Coordinates of C-alpha atoms in Angstrom, one line a residue:
M1 CA -6.2 24.0 32.0
S2 CA -7.9 23.8 28.3
R3 CA -10.0 22.0 26.9
V4 CA -8.7 18.5 24.6
N5 CA -10.3 18.7 22.0
R6 CA -9.9 17.3 18.4
W7 CA -7.6 20.6 17.4
T8 CA -5.4 20.4 20.5
P9 CA -1.4 20.6 19.6
L10 CA -0.4 17.0 20.4
S11 CA 3.6 17.0 21.4
Q12 CA 4.7 13.8 20.3
F13 CA 3.2 15.3 16.6
P14 CA 5.2 18.7 16.1
L15 CA 3.5 19.2 12.7
T16 CA -0.2 19.5 14.8
K17 CA 1.5 22.9 15.9
K18 CA 2.0 24.2 12.6
L19 CA -1.7 22.8 11.0
H20 CA -2.9 24.2 14.3
E21 CA -1.5 27.4 13.5
C22 CA -2.5 27.3 10.0
F23 CA -6.1 26.8 10.3
P24 CA -7.7 29.7 11.0
T25 CA -10.6 29.5 14.0
S26 CA -13.7 30.2 11.7
A27 CA -12.7 27.6 9.8
K28 CA -11.9 25.0 11.9
K29 CA -16.2 24.2 12.7
T30 CA -15.9 23.3 8.7
V31 CA -12.9 20.9 8.4
A32 CA -13.3 17.9 7.1
K33 CA -10.9 16.2 6.1
S34 CA -7.8 14.8 8.1
E35 CA -4.0 15.3 7.7
I36 CA -1.4 12.4 7.7
V37 CA 1.5 14.2 11.2
S38 CA 2.4 10.8 11.8
E39 CA 6.1 10.3 10.7
T40 CA 6.6 6.8 11.9
L41 CA 2.8 5.8 10.0
C42 CA 4.2 7.6 6.7
D43 CA 6.9 5.0 7.3
D44 CA 5.1 2.2 7.9
V45 CA 2.9 2.4 4.6
L46 CA 5.7 2.7 2.4
Q47 CA 8.2 -0.2 3.3
R48 CA 4.6 -1.8 2.7
L49 CA 4.5 -0.1 -0.6
S50 CA 7.8 -0.3 -1.2
P51 CA 8.4 -3.5 -3.5
F52 CA 5.1 -1.7 -5.7
L53 CA 6.2 1.6 -5.9
L54 CA 10.4 0.3 -6.8
R55 CA 10.0 -2.9 -9.2
N56 CA 9.4 0.3 -11.8
K57 CA 10.4 3.3 -10.2
P58 CA 8.5 6.2 -11.3
V59 CA 10.4 9.4 -12.9
D60 CA 7.6 12.0 -12.0
I61 CA 5.1 12.4 -9.6
L62 CA 2.0 14.6 -9.8
D63 CA 0.6 15.7 -5.8
L64 CA -3.3 16.4 -5.9
W65 CA -4.3 18.7 -2.7
P66 CA -1.4 17.5 -0.8
G67 CA -2.4 19.4 2.1
A68 CA 0.5 19.2 4.7
G69 CA 2.8 17.5 2.7
L70 CA 4.5 15.0 5.1
L71 CA 3.1 11.8 3.1
S72 CA 4.6 13.3 -0.4
S73 CA 7.9 14.2 1.3
K74 CA 8.3 10.5 2.6
V75 CA 7.3 9.3 -0.7
H76 CA 9.9 12.0 -3.1
D77 CA 12.5 10.8 -0.3
L78 CA 11.6 7.0 -1.6
V79 CA 11.2 7.4 -5.0
R80 CA 13.9 10.3 -6.3
P81 CA 11.2 11.4 -8.6
R82 CA 12.8 14.1 -10.6
R83 CA 10.2 16.7 -11.0
H84 CA 7.4 16.6 -8.2
V85 CA 4.3 19.2 -9.1
L86 CA 2.4 19.5 -6.1
I87 CA -1.3 21.1 -6.8
E88 CA -3.0 22.2 -4.0
P89 CA -6.1 24.3 -4.3
E90 CA -6.8 25.1 -0.4
I91 CA -2.8 27.1 -0.7
K92 CA -4.2 30.1 2.1
T93 CA -4.1 27.3 4.0
F94 CA -1.1 24.6 3.3
R95 CA 1.4 27.6 2.2
P96 CA 3.6 27.7 5.6
V97 CA 3.6 24.2 5.4
L98 CA 4.4 23.8 1.9
E99 CA 6.5 26.5 0.7
S100 CA 9.2 25.3 3.2
L101 CA 8.5 21.7 1.8
V102 CA 9.0 23.3 -2.0
K103 CA 12.0 25.3 -0.6
S104 CA 13.5 21.5 0.9
R105 CA 14.3 20.4 -3.4
N106 CA 14.9 21.3 -6.3
A107 CA 12.5 18.8 -7.7
Y108 CA 9.1 20.2 -6.7
S109 CA 6.8 23.1 -7.5
L110 CA 4.4 24.4 -6.5
L111 CA 0.6 25.1 -8.5
S112 CA -2.7 26.2 -6.4
M113 CA -5.8 26.0 -9.0
D114 CA -9.6 24.7 -8.2
I115 CA -8.7 20.7 -9.4
K116 CA -12.0 19.7 -9.5
L117 CA -12.3 22.0 -12.6
V118 CA -9.8 20.5 -14.9
E119 CA -10.9 19.4 -18.1
D120 CA -7.5 18.7 -19.9
W121 CA -5.7 16.8 -17.7
K122 CA -2.9 16.1 -21.0
Q123 CA -2.9 19.6 -21.5
L124 CA -2.0 20.2 -17.5
L125 CA 0.2 17.0 -17.9
A126 CA 2.1 18.1 -21.3
T127 CA 2.4 22.0 -19.0
C128 CA 4.0 20.5 -16.1
L129 CA 5.6 17.6 -17.2
P130 CA 7.6 18.6 -20.8
D131 CA 10.1 16.9 -22.5
D132 CA 9.2 13.2 -21.2
P133 CA 9.4 10.7 -23.8
D134 CA 6.6 8.2 -21.0
T135 CA 4.4 11.3 -20.4
H136 CA 4.3 13.9 -22.9
S137 CA 4.7 12.5 -26.6
D138 CA 2.6 13.3 -29.8
G139 CA 0.7 10.6 -31.6
Y140 CA -1.4 7.4 -31.3
A141 CA 1.2 5.8 -28.8
D142 CA 0.5 8.1 -26.3
A143 CA -2.2 6.4 -24.1
Q144 CA -1.8 3.0 -26.8
D145 CA 1.0 1.0 -27.4
A146 CA 0.8 0.7 -31.7
Q147 CA 1.6 -2.7 -32.0
S148 CA -0.5 -4.5 -29.8
N149 CA -3.7 -1.7 -30.1
H150 CA -4.6 -1.7 -26.2
P151 CA -3.8 1.3 -23.4
R152 CA -0.4 0.7 -22.0
A153 CA 0.9 2.0 -18.3
N154 CA 2.5 4.3 -18.4
H155 CA 5.1 3.3 -15.4
S156 CA 7.0 7.2 -15.0
L157 CA 4.2 8.7 -13.3
L158 CA 2.4 8.1 -9.7
V159 CA 0.0 10.5 -8.7
L160 CA -0.8 11.0 -5.5
A161 CA -4.7 12.1 -4.8
S162 CA -6.2 13.4 -1.0
P163 CA -9.4 14.8 -2.7
P164 CA -11.5 16.5 0.5
P165 CA -14.9 15.6 1.3
S166 CA -18.1 17.2 0.2
V167 CA -18.8 19.9 2.8
S168 CA -22.3 20.6 1.7
K169 CA -25.5 18.4 0.5
K170 CA -25.9 20.2 -2.6
D171 CA -22.4 19.3 -3.4
H172 CA -22.4 15.2 -4.8
F173 CA -18.8 15.1 -5.7
T174 CA -17.4 12.9 -2.8
P175 CA -14.1 11.7 -2.9
A176 CA -15.6 8.4 -4.3
R177 CA -16.9 10.0 -6.9
W178 CA -13.4 11.5 -8.1
C179 CA -12.1 7.7 -7.9
A180 CA -15.2 6.6 -10.5
M181 CA -13.2 9.5 -12.8
F182 CA -10.1 8.2 -12.3
M183 CA -11.0 5.0 -12.7
D184 CA -13.0 5.9 -16.2
T185 CA -10.5 8.1 -17.8
C186 CA -8.2 5.4 -17.0
M187 CA -10.8 3.0 -19.3
R188 CA -11.6 5.2 -21.8
A189 CA -7.3 6.5 -22.1
T190 CA -7.9 10.2 -21.6
G191 CA -7.6 12.7 -19.1
L192 CA -4.0 11.6 -15.9
H193 CA -3.8 8.3 -18.9
S194 CA -3.5 9.9 -22.0
Y195 CA 0.1 9.1 -22.2
G196 CA -0.2 5.6 -20.3
Q197 CA -2.1 4.5 -17.6
V198 CA -0.5 5.5 -14.6
R199 CA -0.3 4.6 -10.5
L200 CA -2.3 6.2 -7.7
L201 CA -1.4 6.2 -3.9
V202 CA -5.1 8.1 -2.7
S203 CA -6.1 9.5 0.8
L204 CA -9.6 8.8 1.0
P205 CA -12.6 9.1 4.0
P206 CA -13.2 4.5 5.0
A207 CA -17.0 5.1 3.7
D208 CA -14.9 6.5 0.2
S209 CA -12.7 4.0 0.1
Q210 CA -15.2 0.9 0.7
A211 CA -17.4 2.2 -1.8
V212 CA -13.8 2.1 -4.4
L213 CA -12.7 -1.3 -2.5
A214 CA -16.1 -2.8 -2.5
R215 CA -16.6 -5.7 0.3
T216 CA -19.8 -6.8 -0.5
T217 CA -21.2 -7.2 -3.6
S218 CA -24.0 -5.1 -2.4
E219 CA -21.7 -2.4 -2.4
R220 CA -20.3 -3.0 -5.5
K221 CA -22.3 0.4 -7.2
R222 CA -19.5 2.2 -10.0
P223 CA -16.6 3.1 -8.3
A224 CA -15.9 -0.1 -7.7
L225 CA -17.1 -1.8 -10.9
L226 CA -14.5 0.6 -12.5
T227 CA -12.0 0.1 -10.4
E228 CA -12.2 -4.3 -10.8
S229 CA -12.6 -3.1 -14.7
V230 CA -9.2 -1.8 -14.9
A231 CA -6.9 -2.6 -11.7
R232 CA -3.8 -5.1 -11.2
H233 CA -3.8 -4.0 -7.6
A234 CA -6.0 -2.5 -5.3
F235 CA -5.4 -2.6 -1.9
E236 CA -6.0 -0.5 1.1
V237 CA -2.4 -0.1 2.7
A238 CA -4.1 1.9 6.2
A239 CA -6.9 2.4 7.5
P240 CA -9.2 3.1 11.0
S241 CA -10.1 0.6 12.9
D242 CA -13.3 -1.1 10.7
P243 CA -16.4 -2.0 12.6
S244 CA -16.9 -4.3 9.7
L245 CA -20.8 -4.4 9.4
W246 CA -20.5 -5.2 6.1
I247 CA -20.1 -9.1 7.6
T248 CA -23.1 -9.6 8.5
F249 CA -24.6 -9.7 5.0
K250 CA -21.5 -11.8 3.3
G251 CA -21.2 -14.1 6.7
W252 CA -18.7 -15.4 9.4
D253 CA -17.8 -18.3 7.3
L254 CA -16.7 -16.9 4.2
V255 CA -14.9 -13.6 5.7
A256 CA -13.1 -15.9 8.8
A257 CA -11.0 -18.0 5.2
N258 CA -10.6 -15.3 3.4
A259 CA -8.7 -13.5 6.1
A260 CA -6.7 -16.9 6.8
R261 CA -6.0 -16.5 2.9
V262 CA -4.9 -13.2 3.7
A263 CA -3.0 -14.1 6.6
Q264 CA -1.4 -16.6 4.3
R265 CA -0.2 -14.2 1.5
T266 CA 1.0 -12.1 3.8
I267 CA 3.6 -15.1 5.2
E268 CA 4.4 -16.3 1.8
Q269 CA 5.4 -12.6 0.8
G270 CA 7.5 -12.0 4.0
I271 CA 5.6 -9.1 5.1
I272 CA 6.0 -7.9 8.5
I273 CA 3.2 -5.7 10.7
P274 CA 5.0 -3.8 12.2
A275 CA 4.0 -3.5 16.5
G276 CA 1.0 -2.1 17.2
R277 CA -0.2 -2.0 13.6
E278 CA -2.1 -5.5 13.6
L279 CA -6.2 -3.8 12.8
P280 CA -8.4 -4.9 16.3
P281 CA -10.5 -8.4 16.2
V282 CA -13.6 -7.9 15.6
A283 CA -16.1 -7.7 18.0
M284 CA -18.6 -10.7 18.6
A285 CA -23.0 -10.4 18.7
P286 CA -23.5 -11.8 22.2
D287 CA -25.3 -15.2 22.5
S288 CA -29.1 -15.2 24.8
P289 CA -28.6 -16.2 28.7
D290 CA -32.1 -17.5 27.5
P291 CA -32.0 -19.6 24.6
G292 CA -35.7 -20.0 25.0
R293 CA -38.1 -23.5 23.8
M294 CA -36.7 -23.6 20.2
A295 CA -32.7 -23.6 20.8
Y296 CA -30.7 -22.9 17.7
P297 CA -26.8 -23.4 17.4
Y298 CA -24.9 -19.9 17.8
V299 CA -24.2 -18.3 14.9
P300 CA -20.5 -16.6 14.8
R301 CA -21.7 -12.3 13.3
P302 CA -19.7 -8.9 14.4
R303 CA -22.2 -6.9 17.1
T304 CA -24.0 -3.7 15.9
P305 CA -25.4 -1.0 18.3
L306 CA -28.5 -3.3 18.1
H307 CA -26.4 -5.5 20.0
D308 CA -24.8 -2.8 22.7
R309 CA -28.7 -1.6 24.1
L310 CA -29.7 -5.0 24.3
L311 CA -26.6 -5.6 26.2
N312 CA -26.9 -2.8 28.5
V313 CA -30.6 -4.0 28.5
L314 CA -29.5 -7.3 29.7
D315 CA -27.0 -6.3 32.4
S316 CA -28.8 -3.7 33.9
E317 CA -31.6 -6.0 34.7
E318 CA -29.4 -8.3 36.1
E319 CA -28.0 -5.9 38.1
R320 CA -31.9 -4.9 40.0
I321 CA -32.7 -8.3 40.1
Q322 CA -29.5 -10.0 41.9
S323 CA -29.1 -7.7 44.5
P324 CA -26.3 -8.0 47.8
Q325 CA -28.6 -9.1 50.2
E326 CA -29.7 -12.5 47.5
D327 CA -26.2 -13.1 47.4
S328 CA -25.8 -14.5 50.8
Q329 CA -29.2 -16.3 50.5
T330 CA -30.6 -20.5 50.5
Q331 CA -30.4 -21.8 47.5
T332 CA -34.9 -21.7 47.5
S333 CA -34.3 -17.5 47.6
K334 CA -32.0 -17.7 44.4
K335 CA -33.8 -20.1 43.1
R336 CA -37.1 -17.2 43.3
T337 CA -34.5 -14.8 41.7
T338 CA -33.9 -17.1 38.5
K339 CA -37.7 -17.2 38.3
K340 CA -38.1 -13.5 38.8
A341 CA -35.2 -13.1 36.3
I342 CA -37.2 -15.2 33.6
K343 CA -40.1 -13.3 34.4
N344 CA -38.7 -9.9 33.9
P345 CA -40.2 -8.5 31.2
K346 CA -37.2 -5.8 29.4
R347 CA -34.9 -9.5 30.3
L348 CA -37.4 -11.4 27.8
R349 CA -37.2 -9.2 26.0
A350 CA -33.8 -8.6 25.0
C351 CA -33.4 -12.0 24.7
I352 CA -36.7 -12.3 22.1
V353 CA -34.7 -10.5 19.8
L354 CA -31.4 -12.0 20.5
N355 CA -32.6 -15.1 19.7
Q356 CA -34.6 -14.3 16.7
E357 CA -31.6 -12.8 15.6
N358 CA -29.3 -15.1 15.7
R359 CA -32.3 -17.8 14.2
H360 CA -32.6 -15.7 11.3
A361 CA -28.7 -15.7 10.7
Y362 CA -28.9 -19.2 11.0
A363 CA -31.8 -20.3 8.6
R364 CA -29.1 -17.3 6.0
Q365 CA -26.7 -19.2 7.2
E366 CA -27.4 -23.2 6.5
L367 CA -29.5 -21.3 3.3
S368 CA -26.4 -19.9 1.8
K369 CA -25.0 -23.9 2.0
Q370 CA -27.0 -25.5 0.1
H371 CA -27.0 -23.0 -2.5
A372 CA -23.3 -23.6 -3.0
T373 CA -24.1 -26.8 -2.7
L374 CA -26.1 -26.3 -5.5
D375 CA -24.0 -24.0 -7.3
E376 CA -21.2 -27.5 -6.8
L377 CA -24.0 -30.0 -8.5
T378 CA -24.2 -27.5 -11.2
R379 CA -20.7 -27.5 -12.1
L380 CA -20.5 -31.5 -11.8
L381 CA -22.9 -31.5 -14.1
S382 CA -21.2 -29.0 -17.0
C383 CA -18.4 -31.6 -16.9
A384 CA -20.2 -34.5 -16.5
A385 CA -22.4 -33.8 -19.9
A386 CA -18.9 -32.9 -21.8
D387 CA -17.9 -36.1 -21.9
P388 CA -17.6 -37.5 -24.8
H389 CA -19.8 -41.1 -23.5
A390 CA -21.6 -39.4 -21.6
T391 CA -25.6 -40.4 -22.2
A392 CA -28.7 -38.7 -20.7
T393 CA -29.6 -41.9 -19.0
T394 CA -26.3 -41.7 -17.2
L395 CA -26.4 -37.5 -16.1
Q396 CA -30.1 -38.4 -15.3
P397 CA -29.4 -39.1 -11.4
L398 CA -27.5 -36.2 -11.3
Q399 CA -30.2 -34.1 -12.9
D400 CA -32.3 -35.7 -10.3
R401 CA -30.4 -34.3 -7.3
I402 CA -29.8 -31.3 -8.8
D403 CA -33.8 -31.0 -9.1
A404 CA -35.1 -32.2 -5.5
L405 CA -31.7 -30.2 -4.1
R406 CA -33.7 -27.2 -5.5
R407 CA -37.2 -28.2 -4.4
A408 CA -35.6 -28.3 -0.6
I409 CA -34.6 -24.8 -0.9
A410 CA -38.1 -23.7 -2.2
D411 CA -39.6 -25.5 0.8
E412 CA -36.9 -24.1 3.2
Y413 CA -38.2 -20.5 2.2
A414 CA -41.7 -21.6 2.7
Q415 CA -40.6 -22.0 5.9
H416 CA -38.8 -18.9 6.9
H417 CA -40.1 -15.4 6.7
Y418 CA -38.8 -12.7 4.9
E419 CA -36.9 -10.8 7.5
A420 CA -34.5 -14.1 8.0
T421 CA -34.6 -14.2 3.8
K422 CA -33.7 -10.9 2.3
Q423 CA -30.2 -10.7 3.5
L424 CA -29.5 -14.0 1.5
P425 CA -28.6 -13.3 -1.7
I426 CA -25.9 -10.8 -0.8
A427 CA -24.5 -14.0 0.6
I428 CA -25.3 -16.1 -2.7
D429 CA -23.6 -13.2 -4.5
D430 CA -20.1 -12.8 -2.2
H431 CA -19.4 -16.4 -2.6
R432 CA -20.0 -16.9 -5.8
A433 CA -17.8 -13.4 -6.9
A434 CA -15.4 -15.1 -4.1
M435 CA -15.3 -18.6 -4.8
H436 CA -16.3 -18.9 -8.6
S437 CA -13.3 -20.5 -9.3
G438 CA -12.6 -23.0 -5.8
N439 CA -10.4 -20.0 -4.2
F440 CA -9.9 -16.5 -3.1
D441 CA -7.1 -15.6 -5.5
N442 CA -9.6 -15.6 -8.7
A443 CA -12.3 -12.8 -6.8
Y444 CA -13.7 -10.6 -8.8
L445 CA -13.5 -8.2 -5.2
P446 CA -9.8 -6.5 -5.4
W447 CA -10.0 -6.5 -1.7
D448 CA -11.0 -10.6 -1.5
R449 CA -7.9 -10.7 -3.0
R450 CA -5.7 -8.0 -0.9
P451 CA -2.2 -9.3 -0.2
F452 CA -2.5 -8.2 3.5
E453 CA -4.8 -6.3 5.5
P454 CA -4.2 -3.0 5.6
L455 CA -2.7 -1.5 8.7
L456 CA -4.0 0.6 11.2
I457 CA -4.0 4.5 11.9
H458 CA -4.8 5.8 15.4
P459 CA -6.5 8.4 15.2
D460 CA -4.1 10.7 17.2
E461 CA -2.0 10.2 14.0
Q462 CA -4.8 12.4 11.8
Y463 CA -5.3 15.9 12.3
P464 CA -7.6 17.2 12.9
R465 CA -8.5 13.5 15.6
D466 CA -12.0 11.9 14.2
V467 CA -11.8 12.6 11.1
G468 CA -9.9 9.3 9.9
R469 CA -8.8 8.2 6.4
A470 CA -7.4 5.5 4.4
L471 CA -5.2 5.1 1.9
V472 CA -5.4 3.3 -1.2
Y473 CA -3.1 2.3 -3.7
F474 CA -4.2 1.4 -7.4
E475 CA -1.9 -0.2 -9.9
P476 CA -3.7 -0.4 -13.5
D477 CA -3.9 -3.8 -15.5
D478 CA -2.1 -2.6 -19.4
Q479 CA -2.6 -6.8 -19.5
S480 CA -6.6 -6.7 -18.6
T481 CA -8.2 -9.2 -21.2
A482 CA -11.4 -6.5 -20.6
L483 CA -10.2 -3.7 -22.0
R484 CA -7.5 -5.2 -25.1
Q485 CA -11.6 -6.2 -26.3
L486 CA -12.1 -2.8 -25.7
H487 CA -9.6 -1.2 -27.2
R488 CA -9.7 -3.7 -30.2
L489 CA -12.5 -1.7 -31.6
P490 CA -12.4 1.0 -34.2
P491 CA -12.2 4.8 -32.3
D492 CA -15.2 5.4 -33.3
E493 CA -17.1 2.6 -31.8
R494 CA -15.8 2.7 -28.7
E495 CA -17.9 5.3 -26.5
H496 CA -20.7 2.9 -27.1
P497 CA -19.8 0.0 -24.9
V498 CA -18.3 1.8 -22.9
R499 CA -21.6 4.1 -21.8
L500 CA -23.6 0.6 -21.0
F501 CA -21.1 0.0 -19.8
Q502 CA -21.1 3.0 -17.3
A503 CA -25.2 2.5 -17.3
L504 CA -25.2 -1.0 -15.9
S505 CA -22.9 0.3 -13.6
L506 CA -25.5 3.2 -12.3
A507 CA -28.1 1.4 -12.6
L508 CA -26.7 -1.4 -10.3
G509 CA -27.1 1.9 -7.5
S510 CA -30.9 2.0 -7.6
R511 CA -31.1 -1.7 -8.4
G512 CA -29.0 -3.9 -6.0
N513 CA -31.0 -7.0 -7.4
L514 CA -30.8 -7.2 -10.9
T515 CA -30.9 -10.5 -12.6
V516 CA -29.3 -11.3 -15.6
A517 CA -32.5 -12.3 -17.2
E518 CA -33.7 -9.2 -16.4
L519 CA -30.6 -7.0 -18.1
L520 CA -30.5 -9.4 -21.2
Q521 CA -34.3 -9.2 -22.0
A522 CA -33.4 -5.5 -21.6
V523 CA -30.9 -4.5 -24.3
F524 CA -32.2 -8.3 -26.5
P525 CA -35.2 -9.0 -26.2
R526 CA -35.3 -11.3 -29.4
R527 CA -32.3 -13.6 -28.7
S528 CA -32.9 -16.8 -26.8
V529 CA -30.4 -17.3 -23.4
N530 CA -28.9 -20.1 -25.0
D531 CA -27.9 -17.5 -27.9
L532 CA -26.6 -15.4 -25.2
V533 CA -24.2 -17.6 -23.4
R534 CA -23.2 -18.3 -26.5
A535 CA -22.5 -14.9 -27.0
V536 CA -20.3 -14.7 -23.7
P537 CA -19.2 -17.7 -22.4
S538 CA -18.8 -16.7 -19.2
L539 CA -21.7 -16.4 -18.4
A540 CA -22.6 -19.9 -17.8
T541 CA -20.5 -19.8 -14.8
F542 CA -23.6 -19.3 -12.9
A543 CA -26.6 -20.4 -14.7
A544 CA -28.7 -23.3 -13.4
K545 CA -28.3 -25.6 -16.2
S546 CA -30.4 -28.6 -17.6
L547 CA -31.1 -31.6 -20.0
P548 CA -32.1 -31.2 -23.2
V549 CA -35.0 -33.9 -23.7
D550 CA -32.9 -34.3 -27.7
F551 CA -29.7 -34.5 -25.3
D552 CA -28.6 -37.4 -27.2
V553 CA -28.1 -35.9 -30.3
R554 CA -26.9 -32.4 -29.4
P555 CA -23.0 -32.5 -30.3
K556 CA -21.4 -32.2 -26.9
T557 CA -19.5 -29.0 -28.5
V558 CA -17.9 -26.8 -25.5
H559 CA -17.5 -22.9 -26.8
G560 CA -15.0 -20.8 -25.3
A561 CA -14.2 -17.3 -25.2
P562 CA -10.8 -16.9 -28.2
D563 CA -8.3 -15.8 -25.6
Q564 CA -9.2 -17.9 -23.1
P565 CA -6.0 -20.5 -22.1
Q566 CA -6.8 -24.1 -23.2
P567 CA -8.4 -27.1 -22.1
L568 CA -11.6 -25.4 -21.4
D569 CA -13.9 -25.7 -18.6
P570 CA -16.9 -27.0 -19.4
A571 CA -18.0 -25.0 -16.3
V572 CA -17.6 -22.1 -17.7
C573 CA -18.0 -22.2 -21.3
Y574 CA -21.2 -22.3 -23.9
Q575 CA -22.1 -26.2 -23.8
E576 CA -24.4 -27.0 -26.9
N577 CA -26.2 -29.8 -24.9
L578 CA -27.1 -28.2 -22.3
D579 CA -30.6 -25.1 -21.7
Y580 CA -29.0 -22.1 -19.8
D581 CA -31.2 -20.0 -17.7
L582 CA -30.8 -16.6 -15.3
T583 CA -33.6 -15.9 -14.0
D584 CA -31.2 -16.3 -10.8
V585 CA -28.6 -15.1 -10.8
R586 CA -28.0 -11.9 -10.2
V587 CA -25.9 -8.9 -12.0
R588 CA -24.0 -7.8 -9.2
S589 CA -22.3 -11.7 -8.6
L590 CA -20.8 -11.3 -12.7
S591 CA -17.4 -10.4 -12.8
A592 CA -16.6 -6.8 -14.8
A593 CA -14.9 -8.5 -17.4
T594 CA -17.8 -10.2 -18.4
L595 CA -20.4 -7.3 -18.1
L596 CA -18.2 -5.3 -20.0
D597 CA -18.2 -8.7 -23.2
I598 CA -22.0 -8.0 -22.7
C599 CA -21.5 -4.5 -24.2
L600 CA -19.3 -5.3 -26.4
E601 CA -21.7 -8.0 -27.6
Y602 CA -24.7 -4.9 -27.7
Q603 CA -22.3 -3.1 -30.3
R604 CA -22.2 -6.2 -32.0
S605 CA -25.5 -6.7 -32.5
G606 CA -27.0 -2.8 -33.9
Q607 CA -29.1 -1.9 -31.4
K608 CA -30.4 0.7 -31.5
V609 CA -31.5 2.3 -28.3
S610 CA -29.8 5.0 -26.1
V611 CA -28.4 4.8 -23.6
T612 CA -30.4 6.7 -20.8
Q613 CA -33.3 4.9 -22.6
L614 CA -31.7 1.6 -21.4
N615 CA -30.9 2.7 -18.1
R616 CA -34.2 3.8 -17.3
M617 CA -35.3 0.3 -19.0
L618 CA -33.4 -0.6 -16.4
G619 CA -34.9 1.5 -13.8
G620 CA -31.4 3.7 -13.3
T621 CA -31.9 7.5 -13.2
L622 CA -29.6 8.3 -16.1
T623 CA -29.9 11.5 -18.1
S624 CA -28.8 12.1 -21.0
F625 CA -26.7 15.1 -20.0
R626 CA -24.9 12.4 -17.4
S627 CA -24.5 10.1 -19.8
G628 CA -23.1 12.1 -22.3
G629 CA -25.5 11.0 -25.0
Y630 CA -26.0 14.6 -26.6
L631 CA -22.9 13.8 -27.8
I632 CA -22.7 10.9 -29.8
D633 CA -25.5 9.5 -32.6
T634 CA -27.5 7.4 -31.2

């Protein structure tokens, strides 16, 4: 009987047999990319995506790295495009399956080239998809609406992609980096977006999918930030089972509330979850069998490999202590067994670790709630200060409550070890990014705004097995406020704010706890915080606010962004009668639009510091070549 491995063909998926013959034996050890082999999976995915794809039906499909081509053929059958261009670098491997696909429809055409080396996508689009008024035209209107001077959506083109993972440690061009490049060119209206912003359905390894759609603010690196900047819709359509270890950082209460809102959206939209496609429940951390002298309430959190090891210790020691002979003994013997278990050193150490971990989680949970209360009180202060009849005397009790809570939080911090609170800033930032408007519908992270939970992909539905991939759908937002402001600048003035945005996104990768105060001091060293909040009103959202000594003589004017809807919300606007402090606000908690507003203010200020120098001042490692600074005058 032959040994079953990840390359063994399965009878229920006939495509696995064809792929098994396509890959040479010598190459099977290094293949790290799986192909979808389940027609049922494709059908379920497209049933979920059809409202998005058919709302503005694409005319053409550009298919990058199609591989086995099963999903490509299913998408083709759904949208019936005029042209479907397949570009497969590994044509020697996939020729048998792709050539039969190309022969089945006249709309298909098959090319082979190294996609990573393509520099002029505009020329490639003009060559592969000619004579299309949307995907191939000349002049300024190619990527922008000539009337409104901002990028426009190109609904005629749909891009399918399945970038392979890097197979060498020297190759840093991961699928997440390819997505970052795709989003960056979407912001600049270049590359694949030269004739308008296009939609994308991409297959990614789970780690890269979470890099593009960050679950927490701590994972909000360059790919995620760029995606947020340009996306109207960005969500996982289907994915393998997720261990959900990121819940440890985000906090169970926030994750559970968000999941409840997603379930509500699913019901409101009448979305049906196919049988067997529900995500499995998250495995929970165990409760300690011996809470010790200082018992704390159990805090829900996901199970980790550490918990598995501790449970193995507890189970093995319990079996060793409790023998069959002792089960039939008297009550006195059972008491001896209990004492023996309590004194067992291995069991005792495991309980101590569990108790300590639960105690730290409880401390973070309580401090996070206090910070949320502090943010709400600060919001109330903003609204009260905007009242024309408010005086320093009437507002002082509220200011005193805020000051007292700050002191209580500081005292609480002092009572806990650093290990208990080092993850707390992530939970605080996640709550701010998700609930800044009071609900999840306006959350900064696309993951928190997802319309539904991803469908579950079973291990056997991808081949070879054990290297699963997730499917992510992206739809650009041609009405993005941030991009509208960027593209109001003359073309020769856009490069500096875009490169500063790039520097910020790269700095977040190495300095996750970078504060807004540190950022503003580096970018605008001579300007006060109040002056900068006036210039970028959205900075007021999470800023600490206090009553100035001369509150009663200052005007109660509220300043918002030029395109901010009326009436203005004082909590997210600049108020002349308040003082602002951004010391405890981290950059990763700001929206992508606010970060781009800072970059635009940098452009208006006429600063002469190069992007490379600025990135190094922020603690990043951006080189002048990576920034492209040698291409522009600094």
